[in-house]
Tab-separated table of C-alpha atoms and ligand atoms in Angstrom:
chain	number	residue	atom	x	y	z
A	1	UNK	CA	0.000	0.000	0.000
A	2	UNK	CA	1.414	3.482	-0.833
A	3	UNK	CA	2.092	5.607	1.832
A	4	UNK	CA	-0.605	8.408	2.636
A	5	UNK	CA	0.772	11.596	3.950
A	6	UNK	CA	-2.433	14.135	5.535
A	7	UNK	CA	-2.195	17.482	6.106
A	8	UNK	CA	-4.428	17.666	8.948
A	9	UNK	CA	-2.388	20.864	10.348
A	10	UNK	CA	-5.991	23.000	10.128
A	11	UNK	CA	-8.114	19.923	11.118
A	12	UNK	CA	-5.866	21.039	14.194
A	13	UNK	CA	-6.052	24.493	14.495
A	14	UNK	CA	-9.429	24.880	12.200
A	15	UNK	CA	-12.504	26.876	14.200
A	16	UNK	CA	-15.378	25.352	15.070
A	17	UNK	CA	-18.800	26.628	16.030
A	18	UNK	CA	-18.932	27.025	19.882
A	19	UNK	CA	-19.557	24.029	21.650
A	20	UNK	CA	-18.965	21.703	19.012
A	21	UNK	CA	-15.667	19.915	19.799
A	22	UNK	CA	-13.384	17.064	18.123
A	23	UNK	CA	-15.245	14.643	20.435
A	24	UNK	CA	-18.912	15.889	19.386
A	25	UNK	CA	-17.448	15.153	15.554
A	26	UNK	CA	-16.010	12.101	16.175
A	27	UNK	CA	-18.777	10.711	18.257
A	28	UNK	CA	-21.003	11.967	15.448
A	29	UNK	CA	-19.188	10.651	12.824
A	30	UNK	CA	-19.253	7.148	14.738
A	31	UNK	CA	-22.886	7.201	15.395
A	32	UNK	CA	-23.913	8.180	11.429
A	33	UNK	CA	-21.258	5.202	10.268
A	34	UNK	CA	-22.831	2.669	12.993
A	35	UNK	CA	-26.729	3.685	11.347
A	36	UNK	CA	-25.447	3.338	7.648
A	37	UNK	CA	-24.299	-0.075	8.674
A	38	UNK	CA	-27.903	-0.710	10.122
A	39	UNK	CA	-29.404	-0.074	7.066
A	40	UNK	CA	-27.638	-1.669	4.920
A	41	UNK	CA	-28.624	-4.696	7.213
A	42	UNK	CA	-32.259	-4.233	5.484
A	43	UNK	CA	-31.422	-5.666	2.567
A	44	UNK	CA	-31.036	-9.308	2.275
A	45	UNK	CA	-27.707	-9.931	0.877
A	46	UNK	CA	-29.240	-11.517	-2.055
A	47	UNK	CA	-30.748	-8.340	-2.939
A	48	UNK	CA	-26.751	-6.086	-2.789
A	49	UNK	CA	-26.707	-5.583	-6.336
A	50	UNK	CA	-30.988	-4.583	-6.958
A	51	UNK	CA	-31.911	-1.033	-8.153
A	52	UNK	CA	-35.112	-0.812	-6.381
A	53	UNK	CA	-35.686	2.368	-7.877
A	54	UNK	CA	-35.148	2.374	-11.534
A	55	UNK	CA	-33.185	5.587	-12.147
A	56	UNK	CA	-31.016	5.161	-8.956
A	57	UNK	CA	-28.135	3.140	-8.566
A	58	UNK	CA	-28.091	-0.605	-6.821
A	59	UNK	CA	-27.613	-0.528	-3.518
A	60	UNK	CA	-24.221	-1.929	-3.730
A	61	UNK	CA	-23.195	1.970	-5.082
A	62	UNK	CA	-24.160	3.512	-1.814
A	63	UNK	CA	-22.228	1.488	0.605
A	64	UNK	CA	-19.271	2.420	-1.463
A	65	UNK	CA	-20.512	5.842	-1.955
A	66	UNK	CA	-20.615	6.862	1.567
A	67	UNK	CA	-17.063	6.533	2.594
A	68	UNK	CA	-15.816	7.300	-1.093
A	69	UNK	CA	-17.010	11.054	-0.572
A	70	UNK	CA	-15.626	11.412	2.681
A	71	UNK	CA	-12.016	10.338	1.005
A	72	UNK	CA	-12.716	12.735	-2.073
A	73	UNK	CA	-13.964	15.290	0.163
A	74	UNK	CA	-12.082	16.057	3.229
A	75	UNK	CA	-9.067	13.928	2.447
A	76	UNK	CA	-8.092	14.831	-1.704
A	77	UNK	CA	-10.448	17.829	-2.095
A	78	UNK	CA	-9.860	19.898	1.218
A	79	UNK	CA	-6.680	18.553	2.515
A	80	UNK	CA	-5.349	18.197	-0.923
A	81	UNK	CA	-3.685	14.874	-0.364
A	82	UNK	CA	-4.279	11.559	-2.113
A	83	UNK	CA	-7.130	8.816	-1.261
A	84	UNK	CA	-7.023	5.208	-0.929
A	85	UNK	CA	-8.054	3.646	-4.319
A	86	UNK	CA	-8.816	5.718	-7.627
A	87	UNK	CA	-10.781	3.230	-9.699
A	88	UNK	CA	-13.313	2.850	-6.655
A	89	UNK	CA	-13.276	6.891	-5.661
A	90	UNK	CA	-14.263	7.761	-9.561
A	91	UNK	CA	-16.857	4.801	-9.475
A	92	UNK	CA	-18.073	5.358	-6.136
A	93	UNK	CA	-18.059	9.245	-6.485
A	94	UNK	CA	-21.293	8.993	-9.452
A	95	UNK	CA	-21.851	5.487	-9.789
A	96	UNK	CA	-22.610	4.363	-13.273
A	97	UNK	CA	-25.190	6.475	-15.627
A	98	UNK	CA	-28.250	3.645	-15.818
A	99	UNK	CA	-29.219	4.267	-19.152
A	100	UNK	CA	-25.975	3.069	-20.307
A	101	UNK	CA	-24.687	-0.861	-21.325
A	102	UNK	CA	-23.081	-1.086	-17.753
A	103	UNK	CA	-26.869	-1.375	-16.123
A	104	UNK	CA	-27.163	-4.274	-18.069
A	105	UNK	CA	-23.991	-5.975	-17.492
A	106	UNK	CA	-23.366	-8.646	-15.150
A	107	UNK	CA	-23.231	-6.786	-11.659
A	108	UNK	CA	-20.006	-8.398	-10.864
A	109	UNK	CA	-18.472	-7.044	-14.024
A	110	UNK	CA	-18.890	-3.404	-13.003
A	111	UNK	CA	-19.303	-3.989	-9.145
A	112	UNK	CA	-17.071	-4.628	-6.628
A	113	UNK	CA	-17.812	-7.758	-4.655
A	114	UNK	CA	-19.155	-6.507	-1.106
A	115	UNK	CA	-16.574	-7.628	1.025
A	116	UNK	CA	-14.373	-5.526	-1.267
A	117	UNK	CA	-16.976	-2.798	-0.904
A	118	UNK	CA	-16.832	-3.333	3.101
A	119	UNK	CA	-12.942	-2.925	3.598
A	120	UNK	CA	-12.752	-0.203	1.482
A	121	UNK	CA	-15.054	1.867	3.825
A	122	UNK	CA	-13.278	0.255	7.085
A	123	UNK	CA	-10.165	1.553	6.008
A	124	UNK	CA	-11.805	4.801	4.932
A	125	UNK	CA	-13.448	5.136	8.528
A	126	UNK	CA	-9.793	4.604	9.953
A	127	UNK	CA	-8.655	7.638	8.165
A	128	UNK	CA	-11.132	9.802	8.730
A	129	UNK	CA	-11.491	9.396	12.283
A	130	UNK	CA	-7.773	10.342	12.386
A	131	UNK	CA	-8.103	13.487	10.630
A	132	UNK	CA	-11.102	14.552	12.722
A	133	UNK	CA	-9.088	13.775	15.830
A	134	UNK	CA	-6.265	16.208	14.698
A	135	UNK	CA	-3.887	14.063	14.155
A	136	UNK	CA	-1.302	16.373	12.634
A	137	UNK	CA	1.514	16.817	9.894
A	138	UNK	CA	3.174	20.410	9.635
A	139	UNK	CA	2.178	21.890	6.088
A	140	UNK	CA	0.091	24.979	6.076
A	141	UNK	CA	-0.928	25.449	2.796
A	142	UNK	CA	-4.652	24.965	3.050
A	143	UNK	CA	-7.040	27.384	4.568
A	144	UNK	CA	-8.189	26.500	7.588
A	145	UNK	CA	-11.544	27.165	6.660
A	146	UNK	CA	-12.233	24.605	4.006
A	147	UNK	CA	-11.251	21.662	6.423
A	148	UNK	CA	-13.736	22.460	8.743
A	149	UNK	CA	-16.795	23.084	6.239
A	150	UNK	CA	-15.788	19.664	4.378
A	151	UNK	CA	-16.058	18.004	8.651
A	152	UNK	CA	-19.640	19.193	8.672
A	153	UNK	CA	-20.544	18.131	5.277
A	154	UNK	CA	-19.456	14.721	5.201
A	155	UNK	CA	-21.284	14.148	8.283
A	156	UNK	CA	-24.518	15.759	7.058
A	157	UNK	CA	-23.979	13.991	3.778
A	158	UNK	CA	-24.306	10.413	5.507
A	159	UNK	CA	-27.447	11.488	7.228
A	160	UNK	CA	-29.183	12.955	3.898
A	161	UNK	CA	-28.099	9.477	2.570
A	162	UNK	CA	-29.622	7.644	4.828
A	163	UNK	CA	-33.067	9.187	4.310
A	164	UNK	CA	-32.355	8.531	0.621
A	165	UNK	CA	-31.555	4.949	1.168
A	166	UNK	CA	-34.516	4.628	3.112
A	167	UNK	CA	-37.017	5.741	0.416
A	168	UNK	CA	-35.365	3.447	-1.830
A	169	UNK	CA	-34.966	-0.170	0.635
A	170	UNK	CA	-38.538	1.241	0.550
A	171	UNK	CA	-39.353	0.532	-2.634
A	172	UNK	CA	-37.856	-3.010	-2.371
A	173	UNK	CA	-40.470	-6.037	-2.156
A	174	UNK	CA	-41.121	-6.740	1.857
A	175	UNK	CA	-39.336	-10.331	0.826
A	176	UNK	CA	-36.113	-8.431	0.103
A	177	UNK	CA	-35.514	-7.270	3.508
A	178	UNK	CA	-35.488	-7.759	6.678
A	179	UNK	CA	-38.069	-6.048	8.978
A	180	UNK	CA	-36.788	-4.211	12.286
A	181	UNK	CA	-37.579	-1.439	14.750
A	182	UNK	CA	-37.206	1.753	14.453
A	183	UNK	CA	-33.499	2.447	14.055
A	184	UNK	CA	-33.994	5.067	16.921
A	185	UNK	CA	-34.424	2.181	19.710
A	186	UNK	CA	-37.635	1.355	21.547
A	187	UNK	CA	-39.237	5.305	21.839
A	188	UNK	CA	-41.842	3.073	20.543
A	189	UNK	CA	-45.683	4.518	20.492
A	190	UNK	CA	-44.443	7.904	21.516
A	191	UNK	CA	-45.535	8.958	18.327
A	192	UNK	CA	-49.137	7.903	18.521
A	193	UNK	CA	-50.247	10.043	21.924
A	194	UNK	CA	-54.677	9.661	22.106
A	195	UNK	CA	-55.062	13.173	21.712
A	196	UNK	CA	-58.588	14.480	20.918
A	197	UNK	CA	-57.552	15.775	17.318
A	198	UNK	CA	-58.330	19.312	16.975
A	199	UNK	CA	-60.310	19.789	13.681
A	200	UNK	CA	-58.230	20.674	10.627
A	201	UNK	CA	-59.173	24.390	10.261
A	202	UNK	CA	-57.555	27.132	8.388
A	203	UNK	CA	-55.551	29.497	10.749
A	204	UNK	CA	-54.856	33.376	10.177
A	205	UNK	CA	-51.368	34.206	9.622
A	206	UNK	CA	-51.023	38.021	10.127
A	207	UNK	CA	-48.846	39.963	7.600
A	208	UNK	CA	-44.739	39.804	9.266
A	209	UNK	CA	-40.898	39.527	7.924
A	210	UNK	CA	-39.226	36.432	7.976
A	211	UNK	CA	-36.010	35.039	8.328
A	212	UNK	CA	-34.931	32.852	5.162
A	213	UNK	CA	-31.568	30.810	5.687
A	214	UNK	CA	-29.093	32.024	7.863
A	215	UNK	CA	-25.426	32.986	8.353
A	216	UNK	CA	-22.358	31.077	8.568
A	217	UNK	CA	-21.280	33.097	12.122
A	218	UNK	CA	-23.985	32.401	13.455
A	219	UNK	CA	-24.759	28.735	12.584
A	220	UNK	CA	-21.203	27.538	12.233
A	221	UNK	CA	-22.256	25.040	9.554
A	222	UNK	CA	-24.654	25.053	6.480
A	223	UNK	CA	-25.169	24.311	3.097
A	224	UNK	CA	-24.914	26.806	0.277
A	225	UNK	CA	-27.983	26.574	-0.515
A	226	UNK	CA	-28.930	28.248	3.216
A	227	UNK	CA	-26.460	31.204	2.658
A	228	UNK	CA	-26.517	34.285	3.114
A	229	UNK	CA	-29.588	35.238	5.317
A	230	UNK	CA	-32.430	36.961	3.671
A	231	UNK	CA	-35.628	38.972	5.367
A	232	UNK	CA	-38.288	39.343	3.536
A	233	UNK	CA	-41.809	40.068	4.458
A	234	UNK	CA	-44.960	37.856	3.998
A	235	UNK	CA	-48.388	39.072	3.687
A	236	UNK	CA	-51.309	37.807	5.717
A	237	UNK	CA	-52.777	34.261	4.291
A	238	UNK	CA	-54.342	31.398	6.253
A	239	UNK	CA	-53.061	27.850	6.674
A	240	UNK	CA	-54.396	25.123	7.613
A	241	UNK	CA	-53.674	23.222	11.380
A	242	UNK	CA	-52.723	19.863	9.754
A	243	UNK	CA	-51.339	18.004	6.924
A	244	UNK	CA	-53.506	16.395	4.123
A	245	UNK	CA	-54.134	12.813	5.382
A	246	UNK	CA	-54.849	9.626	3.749
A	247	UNK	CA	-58.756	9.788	4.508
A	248	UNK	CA	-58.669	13.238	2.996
A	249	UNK	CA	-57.071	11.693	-0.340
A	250	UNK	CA	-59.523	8.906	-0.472
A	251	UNK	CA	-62.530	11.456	-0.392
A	252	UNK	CA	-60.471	13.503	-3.292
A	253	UNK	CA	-59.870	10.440	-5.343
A	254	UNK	CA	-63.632	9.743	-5.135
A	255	UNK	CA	-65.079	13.270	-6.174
A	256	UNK	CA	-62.293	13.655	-9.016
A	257	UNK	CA	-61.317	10.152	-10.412
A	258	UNK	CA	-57.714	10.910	-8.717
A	259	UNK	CA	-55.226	8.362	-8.802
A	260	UNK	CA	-53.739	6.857	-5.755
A	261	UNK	CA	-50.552	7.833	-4.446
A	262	UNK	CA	-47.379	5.604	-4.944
A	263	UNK	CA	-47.259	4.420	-1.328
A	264	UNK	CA	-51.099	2.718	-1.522
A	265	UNK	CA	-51.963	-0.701	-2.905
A	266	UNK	CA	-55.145	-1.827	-3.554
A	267	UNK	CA	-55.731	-5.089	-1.754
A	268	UNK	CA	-59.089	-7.431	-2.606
A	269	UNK	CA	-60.811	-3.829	-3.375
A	270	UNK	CA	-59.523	-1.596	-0.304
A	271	UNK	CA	-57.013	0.288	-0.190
A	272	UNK	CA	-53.959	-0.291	2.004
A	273	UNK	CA	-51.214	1.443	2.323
A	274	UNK	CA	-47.555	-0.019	1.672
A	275	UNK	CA	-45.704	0.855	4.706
A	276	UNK	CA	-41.615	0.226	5.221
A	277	UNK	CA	-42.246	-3.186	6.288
A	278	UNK	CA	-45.729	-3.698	6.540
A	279	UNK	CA	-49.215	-3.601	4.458
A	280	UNK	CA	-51.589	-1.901	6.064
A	281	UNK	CA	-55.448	-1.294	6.058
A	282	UNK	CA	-54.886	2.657	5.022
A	283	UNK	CA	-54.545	4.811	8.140
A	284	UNK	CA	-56.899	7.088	7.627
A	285	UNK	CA	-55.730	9.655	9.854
A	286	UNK	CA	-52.060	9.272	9.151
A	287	UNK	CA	-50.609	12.228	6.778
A	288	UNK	CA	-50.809	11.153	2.954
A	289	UNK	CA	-47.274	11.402	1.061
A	290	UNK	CA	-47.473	12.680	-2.324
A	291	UNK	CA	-45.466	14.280	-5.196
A	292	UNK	CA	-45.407	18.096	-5.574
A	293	UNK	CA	-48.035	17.273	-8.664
A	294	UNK	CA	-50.537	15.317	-6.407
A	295	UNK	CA	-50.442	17.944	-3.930
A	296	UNK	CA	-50.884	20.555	-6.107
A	297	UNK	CA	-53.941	19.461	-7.847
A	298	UNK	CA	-55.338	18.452	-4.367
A	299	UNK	CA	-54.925	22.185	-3.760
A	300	UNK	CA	-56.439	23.196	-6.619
A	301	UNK	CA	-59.835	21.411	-6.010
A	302	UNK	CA	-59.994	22.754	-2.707
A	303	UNK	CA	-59.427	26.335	-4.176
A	304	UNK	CA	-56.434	26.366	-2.197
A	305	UNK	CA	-52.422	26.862	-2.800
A	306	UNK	CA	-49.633	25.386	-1.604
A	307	UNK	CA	-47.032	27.614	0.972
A	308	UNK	CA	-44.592	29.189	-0.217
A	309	UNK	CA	-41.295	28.498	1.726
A	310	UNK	CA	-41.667	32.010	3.394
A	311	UNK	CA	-45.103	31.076	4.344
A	312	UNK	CA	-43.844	28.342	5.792
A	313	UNK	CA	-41.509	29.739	7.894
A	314	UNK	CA	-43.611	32.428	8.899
A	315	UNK	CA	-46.288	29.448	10.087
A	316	UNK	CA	-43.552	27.504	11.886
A	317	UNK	CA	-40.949	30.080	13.110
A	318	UNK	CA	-43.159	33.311	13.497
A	319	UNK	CA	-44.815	34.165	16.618
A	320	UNK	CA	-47.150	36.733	17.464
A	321	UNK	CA	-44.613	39.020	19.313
A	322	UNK	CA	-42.914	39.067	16.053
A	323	UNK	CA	-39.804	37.178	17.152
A	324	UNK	CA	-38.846	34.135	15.628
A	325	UNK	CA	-37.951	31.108	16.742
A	326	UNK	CA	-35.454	27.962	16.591
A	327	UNK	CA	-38.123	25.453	15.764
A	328	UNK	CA	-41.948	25.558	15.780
A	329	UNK	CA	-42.653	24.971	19.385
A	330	UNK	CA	-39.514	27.060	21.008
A	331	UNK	CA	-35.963	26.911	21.621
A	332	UNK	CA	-35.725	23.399	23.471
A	333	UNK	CA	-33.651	20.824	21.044
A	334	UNK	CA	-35.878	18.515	19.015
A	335	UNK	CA	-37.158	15.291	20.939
A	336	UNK	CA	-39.633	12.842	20.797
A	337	UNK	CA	-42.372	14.610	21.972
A	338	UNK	CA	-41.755	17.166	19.114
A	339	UNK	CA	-42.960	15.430	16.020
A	340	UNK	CA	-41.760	12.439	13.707
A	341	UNK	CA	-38.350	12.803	13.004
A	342	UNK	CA	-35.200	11.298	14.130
A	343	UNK	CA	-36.086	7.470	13.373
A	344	UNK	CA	-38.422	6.602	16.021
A	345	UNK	CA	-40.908	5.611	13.485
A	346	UNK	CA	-40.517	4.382	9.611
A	347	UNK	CA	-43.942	5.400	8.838
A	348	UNK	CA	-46.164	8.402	9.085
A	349	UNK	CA	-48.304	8.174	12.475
A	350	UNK	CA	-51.654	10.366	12.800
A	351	UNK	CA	-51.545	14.037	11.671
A	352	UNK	CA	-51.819	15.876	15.567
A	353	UNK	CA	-50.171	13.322	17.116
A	354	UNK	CA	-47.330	16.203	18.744
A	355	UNK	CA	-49.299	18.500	20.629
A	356	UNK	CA	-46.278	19.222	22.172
A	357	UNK	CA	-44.587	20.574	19.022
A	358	UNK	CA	-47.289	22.937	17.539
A	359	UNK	CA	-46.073	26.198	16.315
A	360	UNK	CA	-46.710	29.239	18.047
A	361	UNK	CA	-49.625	30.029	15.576
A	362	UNK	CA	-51.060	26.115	16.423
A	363	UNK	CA	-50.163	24.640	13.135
A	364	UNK	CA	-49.194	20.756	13.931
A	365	UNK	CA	-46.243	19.160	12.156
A	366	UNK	CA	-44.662	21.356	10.777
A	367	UNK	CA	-41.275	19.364	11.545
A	368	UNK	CA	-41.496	15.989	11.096
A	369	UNK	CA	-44.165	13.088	9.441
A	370	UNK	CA	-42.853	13.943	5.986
A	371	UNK	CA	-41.825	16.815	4.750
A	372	UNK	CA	-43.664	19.523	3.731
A	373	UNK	CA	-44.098	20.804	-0.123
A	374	UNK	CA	-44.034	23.833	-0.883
A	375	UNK	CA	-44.443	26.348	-4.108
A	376	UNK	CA	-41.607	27.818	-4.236
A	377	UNK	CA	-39.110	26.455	-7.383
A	378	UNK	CA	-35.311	25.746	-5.635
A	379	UNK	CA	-33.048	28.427	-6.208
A	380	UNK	CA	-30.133	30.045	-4.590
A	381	UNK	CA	-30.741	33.008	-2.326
A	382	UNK	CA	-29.298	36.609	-3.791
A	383	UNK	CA	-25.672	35.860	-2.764
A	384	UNK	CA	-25.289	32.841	-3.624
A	385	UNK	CA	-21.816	31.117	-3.448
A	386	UNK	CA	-21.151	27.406	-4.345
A	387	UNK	CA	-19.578	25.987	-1.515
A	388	UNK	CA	-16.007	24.961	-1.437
A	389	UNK	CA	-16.170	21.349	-0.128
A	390	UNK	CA	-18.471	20.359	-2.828
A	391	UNK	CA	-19.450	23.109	-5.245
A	392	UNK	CA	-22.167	21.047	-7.163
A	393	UNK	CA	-24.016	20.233	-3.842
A	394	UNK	CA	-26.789	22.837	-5.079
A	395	UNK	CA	-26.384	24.322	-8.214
A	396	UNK	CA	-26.674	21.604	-10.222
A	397	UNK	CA	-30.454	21.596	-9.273
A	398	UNK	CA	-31.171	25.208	-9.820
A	399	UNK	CA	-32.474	24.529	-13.380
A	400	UNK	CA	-36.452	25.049	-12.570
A	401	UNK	CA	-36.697	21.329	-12.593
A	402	UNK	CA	-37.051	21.144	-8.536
A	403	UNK	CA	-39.284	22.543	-5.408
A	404	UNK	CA	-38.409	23.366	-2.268
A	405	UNK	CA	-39.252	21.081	0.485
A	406	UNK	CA	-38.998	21.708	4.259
A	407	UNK	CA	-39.543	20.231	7.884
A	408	UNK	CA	-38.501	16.481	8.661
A	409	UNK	CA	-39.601	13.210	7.689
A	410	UNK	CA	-39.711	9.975	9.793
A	411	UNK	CA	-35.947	9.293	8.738
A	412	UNK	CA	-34.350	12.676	8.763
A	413	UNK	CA	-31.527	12.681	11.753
A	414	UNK	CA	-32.315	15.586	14.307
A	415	UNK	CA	-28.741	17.234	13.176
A	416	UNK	CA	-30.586	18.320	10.116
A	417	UNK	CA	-33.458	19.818	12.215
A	418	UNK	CA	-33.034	24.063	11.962
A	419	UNK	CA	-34.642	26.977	10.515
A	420	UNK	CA	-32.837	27.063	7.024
A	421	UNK	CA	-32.411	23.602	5.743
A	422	UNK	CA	-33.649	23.013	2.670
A	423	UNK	CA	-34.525	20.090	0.833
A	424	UNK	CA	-35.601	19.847	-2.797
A	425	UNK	CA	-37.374	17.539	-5.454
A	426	UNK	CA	-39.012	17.219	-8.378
A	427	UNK	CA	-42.552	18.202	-8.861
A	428	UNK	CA	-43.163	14.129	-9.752
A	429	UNK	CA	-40.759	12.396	-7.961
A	430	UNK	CA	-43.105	9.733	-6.218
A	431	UNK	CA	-40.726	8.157	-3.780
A	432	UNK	CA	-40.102	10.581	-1.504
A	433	UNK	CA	-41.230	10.925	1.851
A	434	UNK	CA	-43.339	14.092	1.786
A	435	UNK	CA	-46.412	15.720	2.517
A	436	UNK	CA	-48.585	18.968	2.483
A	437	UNK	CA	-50.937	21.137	3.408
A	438	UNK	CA	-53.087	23.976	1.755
A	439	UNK	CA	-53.109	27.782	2.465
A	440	UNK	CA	-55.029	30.687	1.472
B	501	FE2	FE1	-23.992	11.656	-2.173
């Protein structure tokens, strides 16, 4: 094996947010690599090599993916120094194009075999966890900056992942994987508290300013996409307290000849819905995901819109004081009690079921149970610079093509929880794990 030289001399030195030390990266770092290798326990090993979604790699791509981009990330890009293995850094950095010969090729051909796949990312994991530590070689030539920024987003970039991978072990057949708990231990029925629902009424919004994305001072880490911050000022509408849920699709598909969502079956005439490792009579109470399309021609027939993303925030961050906040129901870190995020469920769980994290407005969900469409197309802010660490993070989307999507689904980690991430899709995308609700 050649011999690998770092320069991890502003790993050592490089400023990080306050309170946020080498341990809290490490033990993050750790903790995201420990989940990945959960999930990729789904599977059954017969299935390593299935695309379950057509357009996406197999799933043998992603558990070389992973630890590829921290290597061509914070090890070659950032630190400037060389990886561990070319040929599986170029494959593993974009996978294969599946429209091309390759897809049809045997796997193996074009594949590493998994234990190949495994090693690679154990000796990857070694690395990294040494350069996070600070394990240092004099050589100054990087900017201290860029080390730093490239620590925060290959940790955020294994989360995102994970949510990704979920929507697509998803989309496997319930014989090509193994069912578990949540990933987030036994929190259990948390999610499902008996709360009398309150009805699902529109809510006055008065006129206010809003806080778009945010600032690098003040956050210490963010994507592009969330920088710089941006005020701007939102005129009264009305939303409404909950999310569209699967009994309210049912009654739309009825009056309008609608078609079902992607995550329903129909089942000996009834519908059901096709959960992450169960088929279910539909829950009719349960929030409904849909594509930006569905929701938008729900909307539509209700004489309704969809948010915009300053509508949202002004419904989730705004209060009536005109201060805003860190997440709908306060400043307190995001729990259990707060909605359905952070793994404790696969599935989405009755729309209401948080009292505890209603905005300050009332409005339930707003983080967490899928998240939440809105109409605004995914741009950059004014200001706009591509990132450093990994330049084509956003701007390869900014081509009209994609909306802007906010909140928390089921799967999102709570590290990605705060005021100006942003998520985005396009308008037909069916696998994705999101929801809506209708303003006016
Ligand atoms: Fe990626």
């Amino acid at each position: 094996m050649r011999n690998r030289v770092y320069n991890l001399q502003e790993m050592k030195h490089a400023a990080f947010p306050s309170g946020v030390t080498r341990e809290t990266l490490i033990h993050w770092f750790r903790e995201g690599r420990a989940r990945t290798k959960e999930i990729f326990r789904i599977p059954v090993p017969a299935a390593y090599f299935d695309r379950p979604i057509a357009l996406r790699n197999p799933i043998v791509f992603y558990e070389g993916h992973l630890p590829a981009f921290c290597i061509n990330t914070l090890i070659k890009l950032a630190l400037g120094r060389e990886g561990i293995d070319e040929r599986l850094e170029v494959l593993f950095a974009r996978g294969i194009d599946p429209d091309s010969e390759d897809a049809v090729k045997d796997p193996g051909s074009v594949w590493p075999s998994r234990e190949a796949v495994q090693a690679y990312g154990t000796t990857a994991d070694a690395i990294i966890e040494r350069v996070l530590s600070g394990e240092t070689i004099e050589d100054e030539r990087v900017p201290q900056l860029r080390g730093a920024e490239a620590a925060f987003a290959i940790l955020e970039h294994e989360q995102m992942h994970q949510e990704t991978l979920l929507y697509m072990l998803h989309n496997l057949p319930f014989d090509r994987k193994v069912a578990r708990a949540p990933l987030a231990g036994a929190s259990g029925t948390s999610g499902a508290l008996p709360t009398p629902r309150e009805p699902n009424e529109p809510i006055a919004i008065p006129a206010g300013m809003v806080t778009l994305g945010a600032d690098r001072s003040t956050l210490g880490f963010a994507w592009d996409n969330e920088l710089p911050a941006q005020r701007v000022e939102v005129e009264a509408f009305s939303i409404d307290r909950h999310s569209v849920t699967n009994g309210d699709w049912l009654e739309f598909m009825r009056a309008t000849g609608a078609s079902a969502p992607h995550f329903w079956r129909e089942v000996e005439g009834s519908w059901h819905r096709v959960g992450m490792f169960t088929l279910e009579p539909l829950p009719l109470d349960a929030a409904v995901y849909v594509t930006h399309e569905e929701a938008e021609a729900y909307a539509r027939w209700k004489g309704k819109r969809l948010p915009t993303e300053a509508e949202y925030h002004r419904a989730a961050y705004g209060t009536p004081s005109g201060e805003e906040r860190l997440y709908p129901w306060g400043d307190a870190s995001p729990d259990e009690t707060r909605g359905n995020f952070g793994f404790t469920q696969w599935d989405p769980v009755p729309v209401g079921s948080y009292p505890a994290g209603a905005s300050a407005w009332g409005v339930h969900d707003l983080v967490g149970n899928g998240w939440e469409w809105t109409s605004t197309v995914f741009e950059g802010f004014p200001g706009f610079e591509p990132m450093a660490s990994y330049p084509v993070y956003s701007s390869d989307f900014f081509d009209g093509q994609h909306y802007v999507m906010k909140g928390a689904s089921p799967v999102t980690a709570r590290e990605l929880i705060r005021p100006s991430f942003r998520n985005w899709f396009r308008p037909n995308y069916p696998y994705v794990y999101a929801k809506f609700r209708c303003v006016a």
